[in-house]
Amino acid sequence: MVVEAEVFPSVLRCLKDNDVCVRKNAATLIREIAKHTPELSQIIVNSGGVAAIVDYISDNKGGSRLPGIMALGYIGAHSESLAMAVIVSKGVVTLAIVLAEETDQPILAATAWALGHIGRHTPEHSKAVALANVFPRLLLCYSRNDATEDLQSKAKKALKELLQKCIHLPALEPLLHDAPPNILKHVIGQFSKVLPHDSKARRVFVTSGGLKKVQEIDAEPGSQLAEYINTINNCFPDEIVKYYSPGYPDVLLERVDQYQPS
């Protein structure tokens, strides 16, 4: 067996080789080992492999990055602790840079897939991804007009997995205004979980325009989205919800016109 031959940490030195083929083959070997079991991924982590892969991704461009990106995704998928090892080694920050730099869609799709696997475990993991400003970049990947089916599906799945764990509301706020309906549902769902228990977040939600935005959403009665919106509205006094409802300023103006001073 390859691992029993004690390829670690010697294979990590190959990630710095002058020959691009040697570097890529070393990254591919690590990827193939990482995808099998948590135990094998733990060996990679224990040998300093995650930091070495992160450096490899940073030092290379284009398709050469792909095996390194996927290796981080496989490692992060196995468990909370392995995903946190990727986060601590700046893996998420590096993958966020890849999303911003690269234009090749297979690379973007693999990066979205990896980020979803790393951040899907707990709110802490998702927050680490959110703080790297990944959500808007994933949304761009999903929404681009020329997106392949693979890129679109992987970006959508990653967003869904990350959003369902995210309770860091500042990262969700921009998505209220930018996300398409099938993504917006998950964003609204997270607000409906947090707002009932956080008075400070409720105040920010009003002042930032979040409550107004929610009133503008046309949700089908009885749908899950409608339930989320109802839960959010129940966090606020009726007069506040009414004030931010569409058309209410016109109602107030009409009342002004009809008012007869005594």
Tab-separated table of C-alpha atoms in Angstrom:
chain	number	residue	atom	x	y	z
A	1	MET	CA	0.000	0.000	0.000
A	2	VAL	CA	1.184	3.498	-0.895
A	3	VAL	CA	0.722	4.936	2.613
A	4	GLU	CA	2.428	1.956	4.221
A	5	ALA	CA	5.428	2.744	2.051
A	6	GLU	CA	5.725	5.909	4.154
A	7	VAL	CA	5.328	8.382	1.326
A	8	PHE	CA	4.568	11.075	3.891
A	9	PRO	CA	6.120	13.511	4.398
A	10	SER	CA	8.540	12.904	1.490
A	11	VAL	CA	5.789	13.334	-1.143
A	12	LEU	CA	5.110	16.818	0.220
A	13	ARG	CA	8.548	17.932	-0.937
A	14	CYS	CA	7.513	17.026	-4.474
A	15	LEU	CA	4.829	19.735	-4.301
A	16	LYS	CA	7.724	22.241	-4.494
A	17	ASP	CA	9.590	20.499	-7.317
A	18	ASN	CA	10.812	22.601	-10.259
A	19	ASP	CA	8.988	20.305	-12.699
A	20	VAL	CA	5.277	21.173	-12.990
A	21	CYS	CA	4.430	17.561	-13.837
A	22	VAL	CA	6.090	16.287	-10.670
A	23	ARG	CA	4.206	18.864	-8.598
A	24	LYS	CA	0.874	17.997	-10.156
A	25	ASN	CA	1.420	14.246	-9.832
A	26	ALA	CA	2.279	14.672	-6.153
A	27	ALA	CA	-0.908	16.664	-5.588
A	28	THR	CA	-2.897	14.020	-7.472
A	29	LEU	CA	-1.461	11.266	-5.279
A	30	ILE	CA	-2.438	13.179	-2.129
A	31	ARG	CA	-5.927	13.718	-3.532
A	32	GLU	CA	-6.372	10.004	-4.247
A	33	ILE	CA	-5.226	9.082	-0.744
A	34	ALA	CA	-7.393	11.730	0.932
A	35	LYS	CA	-10.659	10.655	-0.660
A	36	HIS	CA	-10.755	7.138	0.809
A	37	THR	CA	-11.078	7.362	4.596
A	38	PRO	CA	-10.834	9.817	7.495
A	39	GLU	CA	-7.871	7.846	8.804
A	40	LEU	CA	-5.872	8.390	5.629
A	41	SER	CA	-6.792	12.067	5.602
A	42	GLN	CA	-5.645	12.311	9.206
A	43	ILE	CA	-2.235	10.972	8.179
A	44	ILE	CA	-2.017	13.789	5.628
A	45	VAL	CA	-2.968	16.347	8.279
A	46	ASN	CA	-0.514	14.943	10.832
A	47	SER	CA	2.350	15.149	8.352
A	48	GLY	CA	1.684	18.824	7.609
A	49	GLY	CA	0.045	17.966	4.316
A	50	VAL	CA	-2.801	20.487	4.463
A	51	ALA	CA	-0.466	23.476	4.759
A	52	ALA	CA	1.659	22.025	1.942
A	53	ILE	CA	-1.399	21.653	-0.307
A	54	VAL	CA	-2.503	25.207	0.491
A	55	ASP	CA	0.943	26.468	-0.526
A	56	TYR	CA	0.761	24.341	-3.676
A	57	ILE	CA	-2.550	25.921	-4.683
A	58	SER	CA	-1.168	29.403	-4.007
A	59	ASP	CA	2.031	28.781	-5.969
A	60	ASN	CA	0.343	27.369	-9.081
A	61	LYS	CA	-2.271	28.587	-11.536
A	62	GLY	CA	-4.910	27.096	-13.789
A	63	GLY	CA	-5.519	23.378	-14.107
A	64	SER	CA	-2.494	22.480	-11.992
A	65	ARG	CA	-4.452	23.696	-8.985
A	66	LEU	CA	-7.259	21.175	-9.486
A	67	PRO	CA	-5.883	18.144	-7.600
A	68	GLY	CA	-4.913	20.350	-4.653
A	69	ILE	CA	-8.363	21.931	-4.530
A	70	MET	CA	-10.028	18.529	-4.587
A	71	ALA	CA	-7.671	17.179	-1.931
A	72	LEU	CA	-8.791	19.922	0.458
A	73	GLY	CA	-12.407	19.105	-0.345
A	74	TYR	CA	-11.961	15.401	0.342
A	75	ILE	CA	-10.110	16.042	3.597
A	76	GLY	CA	-12.693	18.558	4.777
A	77	ALA	CA	-15.614	16.293	3.891
A	78	HIS	CA	-14.676	13.490	6.269
A	79	SER	CA	-15.248	15.119	9.677
A	80	GLU	CA	-15.592	18.348	11.636
A	81	SER	CA	-12.046	18.121	12.966
A	82	LEU	CA	-10.486	17.487	9.558
A	83	ALA	CA	-12.480	20.369	8.064
A	84	MET	CA	-11.270	22.616	10.865
A	85	ALA	CA	-7.691	21.569	10.094
A	86	VAL	CA	-8.232	22.855	6.553
A	87	ILE	CA	-9.694	26.115	7.874
A	88	VAL	CA	-6.874	26.692	10.376
A	89	SER	CA	-4.298	26.111	7.621
A	90	LYS	CA	-5.844	28.971	5.575
A	91	GLY	CA	-7.416	26.528	3.149
A	92	VAL	CA	-10.725	28.397	2.936
A	93	VAL	CA	-9.024	31.754	2.387
A	94	THR	CA	-6.937	30.234	-0.401
A	95	LEU	CA	-9.970	28.647	-2.061
A	96	ALA	CA	-11.764	32.000	-1.879
A	97	ILE	CA	-8.836	33.556	-3.757
A	98	VAL	CA	-9.141	30.830	-6.395
A	99	LEU	CA	-12.831	31.711	-6.836
A	100	ALA	CA	-11.855	35.339	-7.390
A	101	GLU	CA	-8.865	34.683	-9.681
A	102	GLU	CA	-9.805	31.795	-11.920
A	103	THR	CA	-12.124	31.913	-14.929
A	104	ASP	CA	-11.954	28.253	-15.969
A	105	GLN	CA	-15.310	26.743	-15.046
A	106	PRO	CA	-14.127	23.237	-14.066
A	107	ILE	CA	-11.747	24.846	-11.554
A	108	LEU	CA	-14.516	27.084	-10.199
A	109	ALA	CA	-16.856	24.090	-9.931
A	110	ALA	CA	-14.279	22.052	-8.010
A	111	THR	CA	-13.602	24.997	-5.697
A	112	ALA	CA	-17.303	25.456	-4.966
A	113	TRP	CA	-17.586	21.721	-4.266
A	114	ALA	CA	-14.600	21.821	-1.888
A	115	LEU	CA	-15.878	24.858	0.026
A	116	GLY	CA	-19.267	23.221	0.469
A	117	HIS	CA	-17.652	20.107	1.950
A	118	ILE	CA	-15.474	22.114	4.324
A	119	GLY	CA	-18.163	24.474	5.598
A	120	ARG	CA	-21.195	22.196	5.841
A	121	HIS	CA	-20.457	20.661	9.249
A	122	THR	CA	-21.365	23.286	11.878
A	123	PRO	CA	-22.177	27.020	12.187
A	124	GLU	CA	-18.524	27.601	13.102
A	125	HIS	CA	-17.327	25.982	9.875
A	126	SER	CA	-19.870	27.874	7.797
A	127	LYS	CA	-18.909	31.163	9.447
A	128	ALA	CA	-15.260	30.592	8.517
A	129	VAL	CA	-16.325	30.233	4.888
A	130	ALA	CA	-18.634	33.239	5.102
A	131	LEU	CA	-15.893	35.461	6.551
A	132	ALA	CA	-13.767	34.718	3.477
A	133	ASN	CA	-16.477	36.461	1.421
A	134	VAL	CA	-17.306	33.223	-0.368
A	135	PHE	CA	-21.113	33.554	-0.520
A	136	PRO	CA	-21.208	36.415	-3.077
A	137	ARG	CA	-18.610	34.644	-5.229
A	138	LEU	CA	-20.553	31.387	-5.188
A	139	LEU	CA	-23.663	33.344	-6.123
A	140	LEU	CA	-21.801	34.881	-9.064
A	141	CYS	CA	-20.745	31.409	-10.223
A	142	TYR	CA	-24.321	30.186	-9.982
A	143	SER	CA	-25.840	33.220	-11.716
A	144	ARG	CA	-23.418	33.792	-14.591
A	145	ASN	CA	-25.097	33.569	-17.991
A	146	ASP	CA	-22.525	31.198	-19.468
A	147	ALA	CA	-22.332	28.851	-16.466
A	148	THR	CA	-22.093	25.169	-17.317
A	149	GLU	CA	-24.561	22.800	-15.730
A	150	ASP	CA	-21.754	21.391	-13.561
A	151	LEU	CA	-20.673	24.797	-12.244
A	152	GLN	CA	-24.247	25.873	-11.612
A	153	SER	CA	-25.198	22.688	-9.758
A	154	LYS	CA	-22.044	22.637	-7.604
A	155	ALA	CA	-22.312	26.340	-6.724
A	156	LYS	CA	-25.987	25.904	-5.838
A	157	LYS	CA	-25.346	22.825	-3.704
A	158	ALA	CA	-22.446	24.490	-1.900
A	159	LEU	CA	-24.524	27.583	-1.173
A	160	LYS	CA	-27.392	25.464	0.139
A	161	GLU	CA	-25.112	23.407	2.409
A	162	LEU	CA	-23.324	26.480	3.738
A	163	LEU	CA	-26.451	28.576	4.233
A	164	GLN	CA	-28.238	25.837	6.153
A	165	LYS	CA	-25.505	26.001	8.802
A	166	CYS	CA	-24.819	29.743	8.745
A	167	ILE	CA	-26.108	31.868	11.620
A	168	HIS	CA	-23.643	34.712	11.006
A	169	LEU	CA	-26.274	37.207	9.849
A	170	PRO	CA	-23.936	39.921	8.455
A	171	ALA	CA	-22.871	37.406	5.799
A	172	LEU	CA	-26.488	36.604	4.956
A	173	GLU	CA	-27.706	40.202	4.744
A	174	PRO	CA	-26.401	40.981	1.208
A	175	LEU	CA	-27.958	37.781	-0.118
A	176	LEU	CA	-31.405	39.047	0.878
A	177	HIS	CA	-31.115	41.561	-1.939
A	178	ASP	CA	-29.076	39.590	-4.490
A	179	ALA	CA	-30.081	35.927	-4.300
A	180	PRO	CA	-32.561	34.346	-6.735
A	181	PRO	CA	-35.723	32.814	-5.225
A	182	ASN	CA	-34.423	29.237	-4.957
A	183	ILE	CA	-31.415	30.464	-2.932
A	184	LEU	CA	-33.309	33.190	-1.088
A	185	LYS	CA	-35.489	30.544	0.565
A	186	HIS	CA	-32.495	29.192	2.477
A	187	VAL	CA	-31.349	32.698	3.446
A	188	ILE	CA	-34.786	33.584	4.841
A	189	GLY	CA	-34.845	30.240	6.655
A	190	GLN	CA	-31.679	31.106	8.580
A	191	PHE	CA	-33.017	34.510	9.606
A	192	SER	CA	-36.167	32.810	10.878
A	193	LYS	CA	-34.002	30.614	13.130
A	194	VAL	CA	-31.888	33.419	14.618
A	195	LEU	CA	-34.160	36.482	14.920
A	196	PRO	CA	-36.591	35.051	17.506
A	197	HIS	CA	-33.692	34.690	19.958
A	198	ASP	CA	-31.573	37.803	19.277
A	199	SER	CA	-32.956	41.301	19.982
A	200	LYS	CA	-29.853	43.062	18.659
A	201	ALA	CA	-30.099	41.132	15.379
A	202	ARG	CA	-33.771	42.117	15.112
A	203	ARG	CA	-32.891	45.803	15.396
A	204	VAL	CA	-30.172	45.500	12.747
A	205	PHE	CA	-32.575	43.561	10.525
A	206	VAL	CA	-34.961	46.527	10.569
A	207	THR	CA	-32.391	49.306	10.139
A	208	SER	CA	-30.535	47.519	7.341
A	209	GLY	CA	-33.660	47.112	5.230
A	210	GLY	CA	-33.998	43.381	5.809
A	211	LEU	CA	-37.530	43.521	7.191
A	212	LYS	CA	-38.640	45.733	4.300
A	213	LYS	CA	-37.135	43.278	1.818
A	214	VAL	CA	-38.940	40.342	3.412
A	215	GLN	CA	-42.288	42.149	3.055
A	216	GLU	CA	-41.649	42.491	-0.676
A	217	ILE	CA	-41.275	38.736	-1.207
A	218	ASP	CA	-44.269	37.130	-2.883
A	219	ALA	CA	-44.400	33.751	-1.162
A	220	GLU	CA	-46.952	31.110	-2.051
A	221	PRO	CA	-49.405	30.654	0.847
A	222	GLY	CA	-48.646	27.511	2.831
A	223	SER	CA	-45.147	27.175	1.397
A	224	GLN	CA	-42.053	26.761	3.535
A	225	LEU	CA	-40.918	30.230	2.477
A	226	ALA	CA	-44.230	31.684	3.665
A	227	GLU	CA	-43.736	29.940	7.029
A	228	TYR	CA	-40.243	31.423	7.344
A	229	ILE	CA	-41.581	34.907	6.589
A	230	ASN	CA	-44.408	34.478	9.091
A	231	THR	CA	-41.890	33.452	11.776
A	232	ILE	CA	-39.796	36.553	11.036
A	233	ASN	CA	-42.813	38.873	11.080
A	234	ASN	CA	-43.883	37.468	14.446
A	235	CYS	CA	-40.598	38.766	15.867
A	236	PHE	CA	-41.771	42.370	15.429
A	237	PRO	CA	-44.731	44.514	16.517
A	238	ASP	CA	-47.579	44.565	13.986
A	239	GLU	CA	-47.199	48.282	13.341
A	240	ILE	CA	-43.533	47.842	12.394
A	241	VAL	CA	-44.324	45.052	9.937
A	242	LYS	CA	-47.184	47.086	8.500
A	243	TYR	CA	-44.954	50.161	8.155
A	244	TYR	CA	-42.495	48.266	5.943
A	245	SER	CA	-45.145	46.499	3.866
A	246	PRO	CA	-45.429	47.510	0.192
A	247	GLY	CA	-47.955	50.261	-0.373
A	248	TYR	CA	-48.165	51.344	3.257
A	249	PRO	CA	-46.620	54.809	2.640
A	250	ASP	CA	-49.426	55.395	0.118
A	251	VAL	CA	-51.975	54.426	2.754
A	252	LEU	CA	-50.447	56.926	5.161
A	253	LEU	CA	-50.490	59.673	2.532
A	254	GLU	CA	-54.120	58.921	1.802
A	255	ARG	CA	-54.909	59.246	5.493
A	256	VAL	CA	-53.097	62.609	5.499
A	257	ASP	CA	-55.256	63.759	2.578
A	258	GLN	CA	-58.423	62.676	4.369
A	259	TYR	CA	-57.476	64.067	7.754
A	260	GLN	CA	-59.546	67.017	8.924
A	261	PRO	CA	-57.848	69.101	11.625
A	262	SER	CA	-60.154	70.057	14.456
